[in-house]
């Protein structure tokens, strides 16, 4: 499964069946696939905007339901595909196209959110 965003291109070269859902809805479509095909391995690649902003509601309830899917949240701390707008993960004071004077809002910690909702496995990493 992929969301819509730069990160949605990650699985494209892989030889798997790939479904692209509407921006923010990858979790819901993946839940449907897993329920219909419980023996399938369902993995989502999607961005921080996709999973935490427009799809934030779905993230909460997908974790709560624990249907057995894996989510790779690719956090580049903004909306990359649409040109670099502020996202819920953008650090405070960061300059983006929509925060030219610096982001006034504190960022959301996706790993802590997932742990608080009872996700069975949570890990975070950094690339430089
Ligand atoms: C319903 C809907 N709203 C808005 C958009 C426009 N849109 C496309 S990609 C994107 C944000 C992508 O950001 P992110 O999910 O963080 O992915 P990135 O490109 O940073 O990897 C938005 C808002 C859309 N395609 N569909
Ligand atoms: Mg992003």
PDB file of C-alpha atoms and ligand atoms in Angstrom:
ATOM      1  CA  UNK A   1       0.000   0.000   0.000  1.00  0.00           C
ATOM      2  CA  UNK A   2       1.160   3.519  -0.610  1.00  0.00           C
ATOM      3  CA  UNK A   3      -0.203   6.901   0.246  1.00  0.00           C
ATOM      4  CA  UNK A   4       0.038   9.930  -2.030  1.00  0.00           C
ATOM      5  CA  UNK A   5       3.321  11.811  -1.662  1.00  0.00           C
ATOM      6  CA  UNK A   6       7.012  11.405  -2.570  1.00  0.00           C
ATOM      7  CA  UNK A   7       7.278   8.514  -0.117  1.00  0.00           C
ATOM      8  CA  UNK A   8       4.509   6.728  -1.970  1.00  0.00           C
ATOM      9  CA  UNK A   9       7.001   5.991  -4.745  1.00  0.00           C
ATOM     10  CA  UNK A  10       9.267   3.889  -2.493  1.00  0.00           C
ATOM     11  CA  UNK A  11       7.687   0.465  -3.186  1.00  0.00           C
ATOM     12  CA  UNK A  12       7.187   1.075  -6.919  1.00  0.00           C
ATOM     13  CA  UNK A  13      10.370  -0.806  -8.026  1.00  0.00           C
ATOM     14  CA  UNK A  14       9.500  -3.761  -5.779  1.00  0.00           C
ATOM     15  CA  UNK A  15       7.817  -6.784  -7.341  1.00  0.00           C
ATOM     16  CA  UNK A  16       4.732  -6.822  -5.147  1.00  0.00           C
ATOM     17  CA  UNK A  17       1.105  -6.026  -5.727  1.00  0.00           C
ATOM     18  CA  UNK A  18       0.846  -2.299  -5.010  1.00  0.00           C
ATOM     19  CA  UNK A  19      -2.281  -0.313  -4.261  1.00  0.00           C
ATOM     20  CA  UNK A  20      -2.218   3.489  -4.062  1.00  0.00           C
ATOM     21  CA  UNK A  21      -4.983   4.971  -1.994  1.00  0.00           C
ATOM     22  CA  UNK A  22      -6.396   8.475  -1.870  1.00  0.00           C
ATOM     23  CA  UNK A  23      -4.212  10.826   0.200  1.00  0.00           C
ATOM     24  CA  UNK A  24      -4.809   9.998   3.881  1.00  0.00           C
ATOM     25  CA  UNK A  25      -6.756   6.812   3.242  1.00  0.00           C
ATOM     26  CA  UNK A  26      -3.995   4.192   2.879  1.00  0.00           C
ATOM     27  CA  UNK A  27      -4.698   2.877   6.376  1.00  0.00           C
ATOM     28  CA  UNK A  28      -8.388   2.328   5.680  1.00  0.00           C
ATOM     29  CA  UNK A  29      -7.806   0.604   2.335  1.00  0.00           C
ATOM     30  CA  UNK A  30      -5.054  -1.540   3.896  1.00  0.00           C
ATOM     31  CA  UNK A  31      -7.418  -2.527   6.701  1.00  0.00           C
ATOM     32  CA  UNK A  32      -9.962  -3.641   4.114  1.00  0.00           C
ATOM     33  CA  UNK A  33      -7.371  -5.703   2.218  1.00  0.00           C
ATOM     34  CA  UNK A  34      -6.180  -7.365   5.425  1.00  0.00           C
ATOM     35  CA  UNK A  35      -9.722  -8.224   6.521  1.00  0.00           C
ATOM     36  CA  UNK A  36     -10.567  -9.761   3.131  1.00  0.00           C
ATOM     37  CA  UNK A  37      -7.187 -11.543   2.806  1.00  0.00           C
ATOM     38  CA  UNK A  38      -6.033 -12.229   6.389  1.00  0.00           C
ATOM     39  CA  UNK A  39      -3.166 -14.414   5.130  1.00  0.00           C
ATOM     40  CA  UNK A  40      -1.628 -11.524   3.154  1.00  0.00           C
ATOM     41  CA  UNK A  41       1.273  -9.391   4.407  1.00  0.00           C
ATOM     42  CA  UNK A  42       0.073  -5.806   4.163  1.00  0.00           C
ATOM     43  CA  UNK A  43       2.695  -3.041   4.399  1.00  0.00           C
ATOM     44  CA  UNK A  44       2.053   0.677   3.987  1.00  0.00           C
ATOM     45  CA  UNK A  45       4.614   3.272   2.892  1.00  0.00           C
ATOM     46  CA  UNK A  46       3.265   6.764   3.411  1.00  0.00           C
ATOM     47  CA  UNK A  47       4.342  10.216   4.442  1.00  0.00           C
ATOM     48  CA  UNK A  48       4.001  12.176   7.646  1.00  0.00           C
ATOM     49  CA  UNK A  49       1.397  14.421   6.034  1.00  0.00           C
ATOM     50  CA  UNK A  50      -0.587  11.461   4.763  1.00  0.00           C
ATOM     51  CA  UNK A  51      -0.560   9.458   7.994  1.00  0.00           C
ATOM     52  CA  UNK A  52      -0.593  12.181  10.644  1.00  0.00           C
ATOM     53  CA  UNK A  53      -2.476  15.077   9.096  1.00  0.00           C
ATOM     54  CA  UNK A  54      -5.309  14.167   6.715  1.00  0.00           C
ATOM     55  CA  UNK A  55      -5.015  10.506   7.795  1.00  0.00           C
ATOM     56  CA  UNK A  56      -4.489  11.167  11.512  1.00  0.00           C
ATOM     57  CA  UNK A  57      -7.960   9.987  12.465  1.00  0.00           C
ATOM     58  CA  UNK A  58      -7.418   6.748  10.547  1.00  0.00           C
ATOM     59  CA  UNK A  59      -4.044   6.205  12.212  1.00  0.00           C
ATOM     60  CA  UNK A  60      -5.611   6.321  15.670  1.00  0.00           C
ATOM     61  CA  UNK A  61      -8.315   3.803  14.860  1.00  0.00           C
ATOM     62  CA  UNK A  62      -6.118   1.522  12.753  1.00  0.00           C
ATOM     63  CA  UNK A  63      -3.690   1.124  15.661  1.00  0.00           C
ATOM     64  CA  UNK A  64      -6.569   0.662  18.085  1.00  0.00           C
ATOM     65  CA  UNK A  65      -8.083  -2.087  15.921  1.00  0.00           C
ATOM     66  CA  UNK A  66      -4.754  -3.932  15.599  1.00  0.00           C
ATOM     67  CA  UNK A  67      -5.626  -5.782  12.402  1.00  0.00           C
ATOM     68  CA  UNK A  68      -2.025  -6.869  11.837  1.00  0.00           C
ATOM     69  CA  UNK A  69      -0.606  -4.524   9.213  1.00  0.00           C
ATOM     70  CA  UNK A  70       2.801  -2.808   9.103  1.00  0.00           C
ATOM     71  CA  UNK A  71       3.143   0.938   8.609  1.00  0.00           C
ATOM     72  CA  UNK A  72       6.364   2.599   7.441  1.00  0.00           C
ATOM     73  CA  UNK A  73       5.896   6.313   8.127  1.00  0.00           C
ATOM     74  CA  UNK A  74       8.416   8.254   6.045  1.00  0.00           C
ATOM     75  CA  UNK A  75       8.870  11.463   7.993  1.00  0.00           C
ATOM     76  CA  UNK A  76      10.542  14.245   6.037  1.00  0.00           C
ATOM     77  CA  UNK A  77       8.861  16.736   8.385  1.00  0.00           C
ATOM     78  CA  UNK A  78       6.767  18.461   5.706  1.00  0.00           C
ATOM     79  CA  UNK A  79       4.558  17.989   2.675  1.00  0.00           C
ATOM     80  CA  UNK A  80       7.225  17.182   0.103  1.00  0.00           C
ATOM     81  CA  UNK A  81       5.261  16.410  -3.032  1.00  0.00           C
ATOM     82  CA  UNK A  82       3.231  19.600  -2.989  1.00  0.00           C
ATOM     83  CA  UNK A  83       6.277  21.831  -2.528  1.00  0.00           C
ATOM     84  CA  UNK A  84       7.240  21.930   1.131  1.00  0.00           C
ATOM     85  CA  UNK A  85       4.303  23.055   3.267  1.00  0.00           C
ATOM     86  CA  UNK A  86       4.180  22.741   7.066  1.00  0.00           C
ATOM     87  CA  UNK A  87       3.081  19.348   8.483  1.00  0.00           C
ATOM     88  CA  UNK A  88       2.265  18.144  12.027  1.00  0.00           C
ATOM     89  CA  UNK A  89       5.865  16.906  12.297  1.00  0.00           C
ATOM     90  CA  UNK A  90       7.566  20.163  11.239  1.00  0.00           C
ATOM     91  CA  UNK A  91       9.913  21.371  14.008  1.00  0.00           C
ATOM     92  CA  UNK A  92       9.033  24.607  15.775  1.00  0.00           C
ATOM     93  CA  UNK A  93      10.527  27.725  14.177  1.00  0.00           C
ATOM     94  CA  UNK A  94      11.219  25.856  10.902  1.00  0.00           C
ATOM     95  CA  UNK A  95      10.718  27.924   7.765  1.00  0.00           C
ATOM     96  CA  UNK A  96       8.447  26.314   5.166  1.00  0.00           C
ATOM     97  CA  UNK A  97       6.400  27.714   2.293  1.00  0.00           C
ATOM     98  CA  UNK A  98       3.415  28.124   4.585  1.00  0.00           C
ATOM     99  CA  UNK A  99       5.402  29.244   7.650  1.00  0.00           C
ATOM    100  CA  UNK A 100       7.710  31.923   6.199  1.00  0.00           C
ATOM    101  CA  UNK A 101       8.245  33.426   9.693  1.00  0.00           C
ATOM    102  CA  UNK A 102       8.882  30.028  11.336  1.00  0.00           C
ATOM    103  CA  UNK A 103       6.473  27.300  12.460  1.00  0.00           C
ATOM    104  CA  UNK A 104       4.682  28.471  15.641  1.00  0.00           C
ATOM    105  CA  UNK A 105       3.340  24.997  16.528  1.00  0.00           C
ATOM    106  CA  UNK A 106       5.081  22.163  18.420  1.00  0.00           C
ATOM    107  CA  UNK A 107       5.518  18.957  16.376  1.00  0.00           C
ATOM    108  CA  UNK A 108       3.701  15.695  16.971  1.00  0.00           C
ATOM    109  CA  UNK A 109       5.786  12.629  17.959  1.00  0.00           C
ATOM    110  CA  UNK A 110       4.390   9.733  15.882  1.00  0.00           C
ATOM    111  CA  UNK A 111       6.200   7.002  17.830  1.00  0.00           C
ATOM    112  CA  UNK A 112       4.923   8.241  21.181  1.00  0.00           C
ATOM    113  CA  UNK A 113       1.422   8.518  19.742  1.00  0.00           C
ATOM    114  CA  UNK A 114       1.576   4.918  18.459  1.00  0.00           C
ATOM    115  CA  UNK A 115       2.862   3.632  21.817  1.00  0.00           C
ATOM    116  CA  UNK A 116       0.116   5.478  23.691  1.00  0.00           C
ATOM    117  CA  UNK A 117      -2.489   3.791  21.469  1.00  0.00           C
ATOM    118  CA  UNK A 118      -1.134   0.304  22.190  1.00  0.00           C
ATOM    119  CA  UNK A 119       0.724  -0.464  18.949  1.00  0.00           C
ATOM    120  CA  UNK A 120       2.397  -3.853  19.305  1.00  0.00           C
ATOM    121  CA  UNK A 121       5.757  -2.795  17.796  1.00  0.00           C
ATOM    122  CA  UNK A 122       7.080   0.737  17.361  1.00  0.00           C
ATOM    123  CA  UNK A 123      10.545   1.744  16.159  1.00  0.00           C
ATOM    124  CA  UNK A 124      11.991   4.994  14.877  1.00  0.00           C
ATOM    125  CA  UNK A 125      15.166   5.722  12.932  1.00  0.00           C
ATOM    126  CA  UNK A 126      16.938   8.687  11.400  1.00  0.00           C
ATOM    127  CA  UNK A 127      18.619   9.164   8.012  1.00  0.00           C
ATOM    128  CA  UNK A 128      21.071  11.999   7.391  1.00  0.00           C
TER     129      UNK A 128
HETATM  130  C1  LIG B   1      -7.434  14.493  -0.607  1.00  0.00           C
HETATM  131  C2  LIG B   1      -6.157  15.166  -1.036  1.00  0.00           C
HETATM  132  N1  LIG B   1      -5.778  16.304  -0.411  1.00  0.00           N
HETATM  133  C3  LIG B   1      -4.629  16.904  -0.753  1.00  0.00           C
HETATM  134  C4  LIG B   1      -3.841  16.382  -1.743  1.00  0.00           C
HETATM  135  C5  LIG B   1      -2.565  17.081  -2.157  1.00  0.00           C
HETATM  136  N2  LIG B   1      -1.399  16.403  -1.679  1.00  0.00           N
HETATM  137  C6  LIG B   1      -0.688  15.528  -2.457  1.00  0.00           C
HETATM  138  S1  LIG B   1       0.671  14.944  -1.694  1.00  0.00           S
HETATM  139  C7  LIG B   1       0.335  15.878  -0.309  1.00  0.00           C
HETATM  140  C8  LIG B   1       1.227  15.909   0.892  1.00  0.00           C
HETATM  141  C9  LIG B   1       2.298  14.894   0.887  1.00  0.00           C
HETATM  142  O1  LIG B   1       3.012  14.988   2.092  1.00  0.00           O
HETATM  143  P1  LIG B   1       3.504  13.685   2.821  1.00  0.00           P
HETATM  144  O2  LIG B   1       2.366  12.765   3.048  1.00  0.00           O
HETATM  145  O3  LIG B   1       4.287  14.111   4.023  1.00  0.00           O
HETATM  146  O4  LIG B   1       4.434  13.004   1.728  1.00  0.00           O
HETATM  147  P2  LIG B   1       5.868  13.468   1.166  1.00  0.00           P
HETATM  148  O5  LIG B   1       5.620  14.010  -0.213  1.00  0.00           O
HETATM  149  O6  LIG B   1       6.439  14.487   2.092  1.00  0.00           O
HETATM  150  O7  LIG B   1       6.674  12.182   1.139  1.00  0.00           O
HETATM  151  C10 LIG B   1      -0.832  16.613  -0.446  1.00  0.00           C
HETATM  152  C11 LIG B   1      -1.387  17.549   0.568  1.00  0.00           C
HETATM  153  C12 LIG B   1      -4.260  15.179  -2.368  1.00  0.00           C
HETATM  154  N3  LIG B   1      -3.519  14.572  -3.300  1.00  0.00           N
HETATM  155  N4  LIG B   1      -5.410  14.615  -1.997  1.00  0.00           N
HETATM  156 MG1  LIG B   2       6.295  14.357   4.239  1.00  0.00          MG
END
